[in-house]
Every structure is written in C-alpha cells, then in structure tokens.
JSON list of C-alpha atoms in Angstrom, two decimals:
[
{"chain": "A", "resi": 194, "resn": "UNK", "atom": "CA", "xyz": [-11.92, 15.26, 16.67]},
{"chain": "A", "resi": 195, "resn": "UNK", "atom": "CA", "xyz": [-11.40, 15.49, 12.80]},
{"chain": "A", "resi": 196, "resn": "UNK", "atom": "CA", "xyz": [-7.53, 13.78, 12.95]},
{"chain": "A", "resi": 197, "resn": "UNK", "atom": "CA", "xyz": [-10.09, 11.21, 14.99]},
{"chain": "A", "resi": 198, "resn": "UNK", "atom": "CA", "xyz": [-12.67, 11.36, 12.27]},
{"chain": "A", "resi": 199, "resn": "UNK", "atom": "CA", "xyz": [-9.25, 10.66, 10.21]},
{"chain": "A", "resi": 200, "resn": "UNK", "atom": "CA", "xyz": [-8.03, 7.82, 11.36]},
{"chain": "A", "resi": 201, "resn": "UNK", "atom": "CA", "xyz": [-10.85, 5.65, 11.22]},
{"chain": "A", "resi": 202, "resn": "UNK", "atom": "CA", "xyz": [-12.28, 6.31, 7.66]},
{"chain": "A", "resi": 203, "resn": "UNK", "atom": "CA", "xyz": [-8.54, 5.44, 6.51]},
{"chain": "A", "resi": 204, "resn": "UNK", "atom": "CA", "xyz": [-8.18, 2.09, 9.27]},
{"chain": "A", "resi": 205, "resn": "UNK", "atom": "CA", "xyz": [-12.43, 1.72, 7.90]},
{"chain": "A", "resi": 206, "resn": "UNK", "atom": "CA", "xyz": [-11.72, 1.55, 4.76]},
{"chain": "A", "resi": 207, "resn": "UNK", "atom": "CA", "xyz": [-8.03, -0.20, 4.93]},
{"chain": "A", "resi": 208, "resn": "UNK", "atom": "CA", "xyz": [-10.65, -3.46, 6.69]},
{"chain": "A", "resi": 209, "resn": "UNK", "atom": "CA", "xyz": [-11.89, -3.30, 2.88]},
{"chain": "A", "resi": 210, "resn": "UNK", "atom": "CA", "xyz": [-9.68, -6.85, 1.14]},
{"chain": "A", "resi": 211, "resn": "UNK", "atom": "CA", "xyz": [-9.50, -7.43, -2.92]},
{"chain": "A", "resi": 212, "resn": "UNK", "atom": "CA", "xyz": [-7.75, -10.93, -1.86]},
{"chain": "A", "resi": 213, "resn": "UNK", "atom": "CA", "xyz": [-10.78, -11.37, 0.44]},
{"chain": "A", "resi": 214, "resn": "UNK", "atom": "CA", "xyz": [-12.77, -10.30, -2.28]},
{"chain": "A", "resi": 215, "resn": "UNK", "atom": "CA", "xyz": [-11.53, -12.41, -4.57]},
{"chain": "A", "resi": 216, "resn": "UNK", "atom": "CA", "xyz": [-10.93, -15.62, -2.33]},
{"chain": "A", "resi": 217, "resn": "UNK", "atom": "CA", "xyz": [-14.27, -15.91, -1.09]},
{"chain": "A", "resi": 218, "resn": "UNK", "atom": "CA", "xyz": [-15.29, -15.37, -5.16]},
{"chain": "A", "resi": 219, "resn": "UNK", "atom": "CA", "xyz": [-12.95, -18.25, -5.57]},
{"chain": "A", "resi": 220, "resn": "UNK", "atom": "CA", "xyz": [-13.54, -20.57, -2.47]},
{"chain": "A", "resi": 221, "resn": "UNK", "atom": "CA", "xyz": [-9.00, -19.95, -1.94]},
{"chain": "A", "resi": 222, "resn": "UNK", "atom": "CA", "xyz": [-7.59, -18.85, 1.16]},
{"chain": "A", "resi": 223, "resn": "UNK", "atom": "CA", "xyz": [-4.80, -16.24, 0.08]},
{"chain": "A", "resi": 224, "resn": "UNK", "atom": "CA", "xyz": [-3.99, -15.63, 3.16]},
{"chain": "A", "resi": 225, "resn": "UNK", "atom": "CA", "xyz": [-2.07, -19.19, 4.02]},
{"chain": "A", "resi": 226, "resn": "UNK", "atom": "CA", "xyz": [-1.24, -19.88, -0.02]},
{"chain": "A", "resi": 227, "resn": "UNK", "atom": "CA", "xyz": [1.83, -19.38, -1.92]},
{"chain": "A", "resi": 228, "resn": "UNK", "atom": "CA", "xyz": [3.53, -17.11, 0.85]},
{"chain": "A", "resi": 229, "resn": "UNK", "atom": "CA", "xyz": [1.08, -16.65, 2.83]},
{"chain": "A", "resi": 230, "resn": "UNK", "atom": "CA", "xyz": [0.25, -13.07, 2.32]},
{"chain": "A", "resi": 231, "resn": "UNK", "atom": "CA", "xyz": [-2.80, -11.20, 1.05]},
{"chain": "A", "resi": 232, "resn": "UNK", "atom": "CA", "xyz": [-1.98, -9.22, -1.78]},
{"chain": "A", "resi": 233, "resn": "UNK", "atom": "CA", "xyz": [-2.47, -8.89, -5.24]},
{"chain": "A", "resi": 234, "resn": "UNK", "atom": "CA", "xyz": [1.60, -10.49, -5.86]},
{"chain": "A", "resi": 235, "resn": "UNK", "atom": "CA", "xyz": [-0.23, -13.96, -3.79]},
{"chain": "A", "resi": 236, "resn": "UNK", "atom": "CA", "xyz": [-3.24, -13.20, -5.96]},
{"chain": "A", "resi": 237, "resn": "UNK", "atom": "CA", "xyz": [-0.97, -12.96, -9.12]},
{"chain": "A", "resi": 238, "resn": "UNK", "atom": "CA", "xyz": [1.35, -16.35, -7.80]},
{"chain": "A", "resi": 239, "resn": "UNK", "atom": "CA", "xyz": [-1.67, -18.19, -6.88]},
{"chain": "A", "resi": 240, "resn": "UNK", "atom": "CA", "xyz": [-4.40, -17.48, -9.66]},
{"chain": "A", "resi": 241, "resn": "UNK", "atom": "CA", "xyz": [-2.92, -15.23, -12.84]},
{"chain": "A", "resi": 242, "resn": "UNK", "atom": "CA", "xyz": [-2.88, -12.13, -13.68]},
{"chain": "A", "resi": 243, "resn": "UNK", "atom": "CA", "xyz": [-5.89, -11.09, -14.12]},
{"chain": "A", "resi": 244, "resn": "UNK", "atom": "CA", "xyz": [-7.31, -11.81, -10.59]},
{"chain": "A", "resi": 245, "resn": "UNK", "atom": "CA", "xyz": [-3.62, -9.96, -9.27]},
{"chain": "A", "resi": 246, "resn": "UNK", "atom": "CA", "xyz": [-5.38, -7.01, -11.18]},
{"chain": "A", "resi": 247, "resn": "UNK", "atom": "CA", "xyz": [-8.42, -7.12, -9.79]},
{"chain": "A", "resi": 248, "resn": "UNK", "atom": "CA", "xyz": [-6.92, -7.44, -5.92]},
{"chain": "A", "resi": 249, "resn": "UNK", "atom": "CA", "xyz": [-4.46, -4.38, -7.05]},
{"chain": "A", "resi": 250, "resn": "UNK", "atom": "CA", "xyz": [-7.21, -1.87, -8.92]},
{"chain": "A", "resi": 251, "resn": "UNK", "atom": "CA", "xyz": [-9.51, -2.89, -5.43]},
{"chain": "A", "resi": 252, "resn": "UNK", "atom": "CA", "xyz": [-6.60, -2.35, -2.86]},
{"chain": "A", "resi": 253, "resn": "UNK", "atom": "CA", "xyz": [-5.83, 0.93, -4.43]},
{"chain": "A", "resi": 254, "resn": "UNK", "atom": "CA", "xyz": [-8.47, 2.86, -4.53]},
{"chain": "A", "resi": 255, "resn": "UNK", "atom": "CA", "xyz": [-9.92, 1.33, -1.29]},
{"chain": "A", "resi": 256, "resn": "UNK", "atom": "CA", "xyz": [-6.64, 3.96, -0.21]},
{"chain": "A", "resi": 257, "resn": "UNK", "atom": "CA", "xyz": [-7.56, 7.20, -2.91]},
{"chain": "A", "resi": 258, "resn": "UNK", "atom": "CA", "xyz": [-11.67, 7.11, -1.77]},
{"chain": "A", "resi": 259, "resn": "UNK", "atom": "CA", "xyz": [-10.75, 7.02, 2.38]},
{"chain": "A", "resi": 260, "resn": "UNK", "atom": "CA", "xyz": [-8.43, 10.80, 1.33]},
{"chain": "A", "resi": 261, "resn": "UNK", "atom": "CA", "xyz": [-11.61, 12.01, -0.99]},
{"chain": "A", "resi": 262, "resn": "UNK", "atom": "CA", "xyz": [-13.45, 11.79, 1.69]},
{"chain": "A", "resi": 263, "resn": "UNK", "atom": "CA", "xyz": [-11.76, 12.69, 4.70]},
{"chain": "A", "resi": 264, "resn": "UNK", "atom": "CA", "xyz": [-10.51, 15.52, 2.57]},
{"chain": "A", "resi": 265, "resn": "UNK", "atom": "CA", "xyz": [-14.32, 15.94, 1.52]},
{"chain": "A", "resi": 266, "resn": "UNK", "atom": "CA", "xyz": [-14.94, 15.93, 5.28]},
{"chain": "A", "resi": 267, "resn": "UNK", "atom": "CA", "xyz": [-12.57, 19.35, 6.00]},
{"chain": "A", "resi": 268, "resn": "UNK", "atom": "CA", "xyz": [-13.82, 21.08, 2.87]},
{"chain": "A", "resi": 269, "resn": "UNK", "atom": "CA", "xyz": [-17.34, 21.14, 4.56]},
{"chain": "A", "resi": 270, "resn": "UNK", "atom": "CA", "xyz": [-15.91, 22.14, 8.01]},
{"chain": "A", "resi": 271, "resn": "UNK", "atom": "CA", "xyz": [-13.70, 25.19, 6.59]},
{"chain": "A", "resi": 272, "resn": "UNK", "atom": "CA", "xyz": [-10.40, 23.79, 7.15]},
{"chain": "A", "resi": 273, "resn": "UNK", "atom": "CA", "xyz": [-8.05, 25.97, 5.55]},
{"chain": "A", "resi": 274, "resn": "UNK", "atom": "CA", "xyz": [-6.06, 23.84, 2.21]},
{"chain": "A", "resi": 275, "resn": "UNK", "atom": "CA", "xyz": [-2.97, 24.63, 4.63]},
{"chain": "A", "resi": 276, "resn": "UNK", "atom": "CA", "xyz": [-4.34, 22.59, 6.91]},
{"chain": "A", "resi": 277, "resn": "UNK", "atom": "CA", "xyz": [-5.42, 19.58, 5.64]},
{"chain": "A", "resi": 278, "resn": "UNK", "atom": "CA", "xyz": [-2.04, 17.85, 4.61]},
{"chain": "A", "resi": 279, "resn": "UNK", "atom": "CA", "xyz": [-1.42, 16.15, 8.44]},
{"chain": "A", "resi": 280, "resn": "UNK", "atom": "CA", "xyz": [-5.02, 14.52, 8.23]},
{"chain": "A", "resi": 281, "resn": "UNK", "atom": "CA", "xyz": [-4.41, 13.19, 4.59]},
{"chain": "A", "resi": 282, "resn": "UNK", "atom": "CA", "xyz": [-1.67, 11.55, 5.32]},
{"chain": "A", "resi": 283, "resn": "UNK", "atom": "CA", "xyz": [-2.72, 10.31, 9.19]},
{"chain": "A", "resi": 284, "resn": "UNK", "atom": "CA", "xyz": [-5.82, 8.65, 6.10]},
{"chain": "A", "resi": 285, "resn": "UNK", "atom": "CA", "xyz": [-2.07, 7.23, 4.31]},
{"chain": "A", "resi": 286, "resn": "UNK", "atom": "CA", "xyz": [-1.11, 5.48, 7.12]},
{"chain": "A", "resi": 287, "resn": "UNK", "atom": "CA", "xyz": [-4.81, 4.03, 8.84]},
{"chain": "A", "resi": 288, "resn": "UNK", "atom": "CA", "xyz": [-5.41, 2.58, 5.93]},
{"chain": "A", "resi": 289, "resn": "UNK", "atom": "CA", "xyz": [-2.01, 0.73, 5.94]},
{"chain": "A", "resi": 290, "resn": "UNK", "atom": "CA", "xyz": [-2.73, -0.02, 8.77]},
{"chain": "A", "resi": 291, "resn": "UNK", "atom": "CA", "xyz": [-6.03, -1.93, 8.23]},
{"chain": "A", "resi": 292, "resn": "UNK", "atom": "CA", "xyz": [-5.66, -3.48, 5.40]},
{"chain": "A", "resi": 293, "resn": "UNK", "atom": "CA", "xyz": [-1.66, -4.81, 7.32]},
{"chain": "A", "resi": 294, "resn": "UNK", "atom": "CA", "xyz": [-4.04, -5.02, 10.54]},
{"chain": "A", "resi": 295, "resn": "UNK", "atom": "CA", "xyz": [-7.50, -5.90, 8.97]},
{"chain": "A", "resi": 296, "resn": "UNK", "atom": "CA", "xyz": [-10.54, -6.85, 11.53]},
{"chain": "A", "resi": 297, "resn": "UNK", "atom": "CA", "xyz": [-11.63, -7.93, 9.43]},
{"chain": "A", "resi": 298, "resn": "UNK", "atom": "CA", "xyz": [-9.15, -10.84, 9.28]},
{"chain": "A", "resi": 299, "resn": "UNK", "atom": "CA", "xyz": [-7.56, -11.17, 12.64]},
{"chain": "A", "resi": 300, "resn": "UNK", "atom": "CA", "xyz": [-5.99, -8.52, 12.42]},
{"chain": "A", "resi": 301, "resn": "UNK", "atom": "CA", "xyz": [-2.88, -10.61, 10.35]},
{"chain": "A", "resi": 302, "resn": "UNK", "atom": "CA", "xyz": [-3.14, -9.05, 6.10]},
{"chain": "A", "resi": 303, "resn": "UNK", "atom": "CA", "xyz": [-0.41, -7.43, 3.19]},
{"chain": "A", "resi": 304, "resn": "UNK", "atom": "CA", "xyz": [1.11, -5.60, 2.98]},
{"chain": "A", "resi": 305, "resn": "UNK", "atom": "CA", "xyz": [0.18, -2.29, 1.62]},
{"chain": "A", "resi": 306, "resn": "UNK", "atom": "CA", "xyz": [1.57, -1.32, -1.26]},
{"chain": "A", "resi": 307, "resn": "UNK", "atom": "CA", "xyz": [-0.91, -1.04, -3.56]},
{"chain": "A", "resi": 308, "resn": "UNK", "atom": "CA", "xyz": [-3.18, 1.25, -1.45]},
{"chain": "A", "resi": 309, "resn": "UNK", "atom": "CA", "xyz": [-0.19, 2.79, -0.77]},
{"chain": "A", "resi": 310, "resn": "UNK", "atom": "CA", "xyz": [-0.17, 3.22, -4.34]},
{"chain": "A", "resi": 311, "resn": "UNK", "atom": "CA", "xyz": [-2.97, 4.63, -4.17]},
{"chain": "A", "resi": 312, "resn": "UNK", "atom": "CA", "xyz": [-2.83, 6.88, -0.78]},
{"chain": "A", "resi": 313, "resn": "UNK", "atom": "CA", "xyz": [-0.16, 8.48, -3.49]},
{"chain": "A", "resi": 314, "resn": "UNK", "atom": "CA", "xyz": [-1.94, 9.93, -6.50]},
{"chain": "A", "resi": 315, "resn": "UNK", "atom": "CA", "xyz": [-4.88, 10.93, -3.99]},
{"chain": "A", "resi": 316, "resn": "UNK", "atom": "CA", "xyz": [-2.19, 13.02, -2.08]},
{"chain": "A", "resi": 317, "resn": "UNK", "atom": "CA", "xyz": [-0.33, 14.89, -4.78]},
{"chain": "A", "resi": 318, "resn": "UNK", "atom": "CA", "xyz": [0.34, 14.14, -8.97]},
{"chain": "A", "resi": 319, "resn": "UNK", "atom": "CA", "xyz": [3.77, 15.50, -8.09]},
{"chain": "A", "resi": 320, "resn": "UNK", "atom": "CA", "xyz": [4.51, 13.21, -5.41]},
{"chain": "A", "resi": 321, "resn": "UNK", "atom": "CA", "xyz": [2.75, 9.96, -7.48]},
{"chain": "A", "resi": 322, "resn": "UNK", "atom": "CA", "xyz": [4.04, 10.86, -9.91]},
{"chain": "A", "resi": 323, "resn": "UNK", "atom": "CA", "xyz": [7.61, 10.39, -9.19]},
{"chain": "A", "resi": 324, "resn": "UNK", "atom": "CA", "xyz": [7.01, 7.68, -6.83]},
{"chain": "A", "resi": 325, "resn": "UNK", "atom": "CA", "xyz": [5.11, 5.35, -9.32]},
{"chain": "A", "resi": 326, "resn": "UNK", "atom": "CA", "xyz": [7.89, 5.90, -11.84]},
{"chain": "A", "resi": 327, "resn": "UNK", "atom": "CA", "xyz": [10.76, 4.75, -9.08]},
{"chain": "A", "resi": 328, "resn": "UNK", "atom": "CA", "xyz": [8.08, 1.77, -7.99]},
{"chain": "A", "resi": 329, "resn": "UNK", "atom": "CA", "xyz": [8.33, 0.70, -11.66]},
{"chain": "A", "resi": 330, "resn": "UNK", "atom": "CA", "xyz": [11.61, 1.11, -12.20]},
{"chain": "A", "resi": 331, "resn": "UNK", "atom": "CA", "xyz": [13.12, -0.72, -9.37]},
{"chain": "A", "resi": 332, "resn": "UNK", "atom": "CA", "xyz": [10.87, -3.42, -9.56]},
{"chain": "A", "resi": 333, "resn": "UNK", "atom": "CA", "xyz": [11.93, -4.26, -13.36]},
{"chain": "A", "resi": 334, "resn": "UNK", "atom": "CA", "xyz": [15.36, -3.23, -12.75]},
{"chain": "A", "resi": 335, "resn": "UNK", "atom": "CA", "xyz": [15.38, -5.88, -10.31]},
{"chain": "A", "resi": 336, "resn": "UNK", "atom": "CA", "xyz": [13.09, -7.85, -11.21]},
{"chain": "A", "resi": 337, "resn": "UNK", "atom": "CA", "xyz": [12.25, -8.07, -7.63]},
{"chain": "A", "resi": 338, "resn": "UNK", "atom": "CA", "xyz": [8.39, -5.70, -6.97]},
{"chain": "A", "resi": 339, "resn": "UNK", "atom": "CA", "xyz": [9.59, -5.63, -3.53]},
{"chain": "A", "resi": 340, "resn": "UNK", "atom": "CA", "xyz": [12.76, -4.17, -3.98]},
{"chain": "A", "resi": 341, "resn": "UNK", "atom": "CA", "xyz": [10.97, -1.22, -6.36]},
{"chain": "A", "resi": 342, "resn": "UNK", "atom": "CA", "xyz": [8.64, -1.38, -2.98]},
{"chain": "A", "resi": 343, "resn": "UNK", "atom": "CA", "xyz": [11.59, -0.27, -0.84]},
{"chain": "A", "resi": 344, "resn": "UNK", "atom": "CA", "xyz": [12.50, 2.71, -3.04]},
{"chain": "A", "resi": 345, "resn": "UNK", "atom": "CA", "xyz": [8.89, 3.70, -3.21]},
{"chain": "A", "resi": 346, "resn": "UNK", "atom": "CA", "xyz": [8.73, 3.94, -0.01]},
{"chain": "A", "resi": 347, "resn": "UNK", "atom": "CA", "xyz": [12.17, 6.47, 0.38]},
{"chain": "A", "resi": 348, "resn": "UNK", "atom": "CA", "xyz": [11.45, 8.82, -2.74]},
{"chain": "A", "resi": 349, "resn": "UNK", "atom": "CA", "xyz": [7.36, 8.85, -0.95]},
{"chain": "A", "resi": 350, "resn": "UNK", "atom": "CA", "xyz": [9.41, 10.21, 2.82]},
{"chain": "A", "resi": 351, "resn": "UNK", "atom": "CA", "xyz": [11.67, 12.71, 0.46]},
{"chain": "A", "resi": 352, "resn": "UNK", "atom": "CA", "xyz": [9.26, 14.20, -1.96]},
{"chain": "A", "resi": 353, "resn": "UNK", "atom": "CA", "xyz": [6.67, 14.65, 1.21]},
{"chain": "A", "resi": 354, "resn": "UNK", "atom": "CA", "xyz": [9.22, 16.44, 3.47]},
{"chain": "A", "resi": 355, "resn": "UNK", "atom": "CA", "xyz": [9.74, 19.12, 0.48]},
{"chain": "A", "resi": 356, "resn": "UNK", "atom": "CA", "xyz": [6.40, 19.33, -0.90]},
{"chain": "A", "resi": 357, "resn": "UNK", "atom": "CA", "xyz": [4.44, 18.37, 3.15]},
{"chain": "A", "resi": 358, "resn": "UNK", "atom": "CA", "xyz": [7.45, 19.88, 5.69]},
{"chain": "A", "resi": 359, "resn": "UNK", "atom": "CA", "xyz": [8.18, 17.84, 9.22]},
{"chain": "A", "resi": 360, "resn": "UNK", "atom": "CA", "xyz": [4.08, 16.30, 10.08]},
{"chain": "A", "resi": 361, "resn": "UNK", "atom": "CA", "xyz": [3.66, 13.98, 7.16]},
{"chain": "A", "resi": 362, "resn": "UNK", "atom": "CA", "xyz": [7.69, 13.46, 6.40]},
{"chain": "A", "resi": 363, "resn": "UNK", "atom": "CA", "xyz": [7.37, 11.96, 10.64]},
{"chain": "A", "resi": 364, "resn": "UNK", "atom": "CA", "xyz": [3.97, 9.84, 9.07]},
{"chain": "A", "resi": 365, "resn": "UNK", "atom": "CA", "xyz": [5.98, 8.43, 5.94]},
{"chain": "A", "resi": 366, "resn": "UNK", "atom": "CA", "xyz": [8.71, 7.53, 8.71]},
{"chain": "A", "resi": 367, "resn": "UNK", "atom": "CA", "xyz": [6.88, 5.19, 9.95]},
{"chain": "A", "resi": 368, "resn": "UNK", "atom": "CA", "xyz": [5.17, 3.84, 7.12]},
{"chain": "A", "resi": 369, "resn": "UNK", "atom": "CA", "xyz": [8.65, 2.86, 5.85]},
{"chain": "A", "resi": 370, "resn": "UNK", "atom": "CA", "xyz": [9.77, 1.28, 9.35]},
{"chain": "A", "resi": 371, "resn": "UNK", "atom": "CA", "xyz": [6.42, -0.70, 8.84]},
{"chain": "A", "resi": 372, "resn": "UNK", "atom": "CA", "xyz": [7.15, -1.65, 5.61]},
{"chain": "A", "resi": 373, "resn": "UNK", "atom": "CA", "xyz": [10.54, -2.52, 6.03]},
{"chain": "A", "resi": 374, "resn": "UNK", "atom": "CA", "xyz": [9.44, -4.67, 8.92]},
{"chain": "A", "resi": 375, "resn": "UNK", "atom": "CA", "xyz": [6.66, -6.57, 7.23]},
{"chain": "A", "resi": 376, "resn": "UNK", "atom": "CA", "xyz": [8.65, -7.03, 3.58]},
{"chain": "A", "resi": 377, "resn": "UNK", "atom": "CA", "xyz": [11.94, -8.50, 6.14]},
{"chain": "A", "resi": 378, "resn": "UNK", "atom": "CA", "xyz": [10.82, -12.27, 4.57]},
{"chain": "A", "resi": 379, "resn": "UNK", "atom": "CA", "xyz": [10.89, -11.41, 1.27]},
{"chain": "A", "resi": 380, "resn": "UNK", "atom": "CA", "xyz": [14.21, -9.56, 1.85]},
{"chain": "A", "resi": 381, "resn": "UNK", "atom": "CA", "xyz": [15.58, -13.36, 3.77]},
{"chain": "A", "resi": 382, "resn": "UNK", "atom": "CA", "xyz": [14.11, -14.96, 0.24]},
{"chain": "A", "resi": 383, "resn": "UNK", "atom": "CA", "xyz": [16.17, -12.73, -1.64]},
{"chain": "A", "resi": 384, "resn": "UNK", "atom": "CA", "xyz": [18.65, -13.19, -0.44]},
{"chain": "A", "resi": 385, "resn": "UNK", "atom": "CA", "xyz": [18.28, -17.38, -0.08]},
{"chain": "A", "resi": 386, "resn": "UNK", "atom": "CA", "xyz": [17.41, -16.69, -3.91]},
{"chain": "A", "resi": 387, "resn": "UNK", "atom": "CA", "xyz": [13.71, -17.98, -2.71]},
{"chain": "A", "resi": 388, "resn": "UNK", "atom": "CA", "xyz": [11.40, -15.15, -3.81]},
{"chain": "A", "resi": 389, "resn": "UNK", "atom": "CA", "xyz": [10.14, -15.50, -6.08]},
{"chain": "A", "resi": 390, "resn": "UNK", "atom": "CA", "xyz": [10.62, -13.01, -9.43]},
{"chain": "A", "resi": 391, "resn": "UNK", "atom": "CA", "xyz": [8.04, -10.33, -11.71]},
{"chain": "A", "resi": 392, "resn": "UNK", "atom": "CA", "xyz": [8.95, -12.25, -14.52]},
{"chain": "A", "resi": 393, "resn": "UNK", "atom": "CA", "xyz": [8.00, -15.21, -13.43]},
{"chain": "A", "resi": 394, "resn": "UNK", "atom": "CA", "xyz": [4.76, -13.72, -11.57]},
{"chain": "A", "resi": 395, "resn": "UNK", "atom": "CA", "xyz": [3.30, -12.98, -15.26]},
{"chain": "A", "resi": 396, "resn": "UNK", "atom": "CA", "xyz": [4.24, -15.93, -16.28]},
{"chain": "A", "resi": 397, "resn": "UNK", "atom": "CA", "xyz": [1.47, -18.08, -14.50]},
{"chain": "A", "resi": 398, "resn": "UNK", "atom": "CA", "xyz": [-1.96, -18.48, -16.46]},
{"chain": "A", "resi": 399, "resn": "UNK", "atom": "CA", "xyz": [-4.76, -16.84, -14.92]}
]
C-alpha cells in the first residue's frame, strides 16, 4: 500500500508545473514557444532569468515537499528508517514522471531537471551535495546545462548505489534512461551547434 501512496503523492506533486503557473500569469504558453520545453531553462530564454528562477524554485521544492510528506506518512505508520529508501526513490521517480508527463498539460511537460535537484535535497545531503556540485561544474565547464544534467544523473546513480544499494539504484537507472530520452533533441542541437548556451540564457533581460 505504501508503494502506491508514494507513487501517487509523487505524481500529484509532479503535475504542479512552475512554467504553467508563470505562463498563466504572463499569458504565455511556454511549452509552445522557444525550445518548446515546459521548464526553467526555456522560461529563462523566453521571459528572463527572474521568471526562470521562480519556475526552478517551484519545480525543485515540489519534489522536496513530496518526499518529506512521504517520509512523514511512513514515520507515522512506524515504517523502520532502514526500509524507507525505496519508498522515497519511488516518490522521486513519480515526481519526475508527473513533471514530464503531467495530466494537467495533456501528458506533455518538461524534462525533470529541477525536480531531480529537489529530490536530491530531500533524499540525502551527501547525494545532493555531490550531485549539485557535479551539475554546476560540468554546466559551467561546457556552457551547456544539458551536459551538466547528464553528469548529475551519473553521479546520482553512483552515490545511490554506494549509500542505498541495488533497489534504489535500479530506480535511478530508469531515471537516467528517461533523462537521456528526454534530452535527445538537446544533444542533437549541440552537435549542430544550435543548442542555447548557459551564458546566452542569462543575458536576456527580464
């Protein structure tokens, strides 16, 4: 039963989209403009970094709150601390599935990067610290956010296996494959030198 609860809470929170909220305020359909992605990076491209940060914060902390809610429910149910890791990883998985395929947007959403960051924060500070550091290093080193994201997933897989074992690592393998699938267009644009660079994104005024 708690597996189902974890998945449902994750998906419901995942369907709360920062870009959809900001889009309604600004009367813009962020998903249909720019690089056609309902996320913080495309919001930054279209509306400037201030709105991009708002979207990122919503998408980050919806994942954090979903996991904290599941942890609270598991704690109230008396589930031993040693058994909760798979529940919280499933919650993280379904937050990202909800973000990528939200019922509120006809199952066509974003790519889940900000939500993964929020999940890392709630899962374990060591996993979060390593993952976010890797994300920032490779993003700034290459000037491409998508490259930093890919390496963040790789670090997430390694640290998950080290700290939590096989079950959660299998969840991260699925997440990593989903990340690669969702970012195939970005990789193609990098090869064609058409991908938006991080430095150019933050030059746009709000």
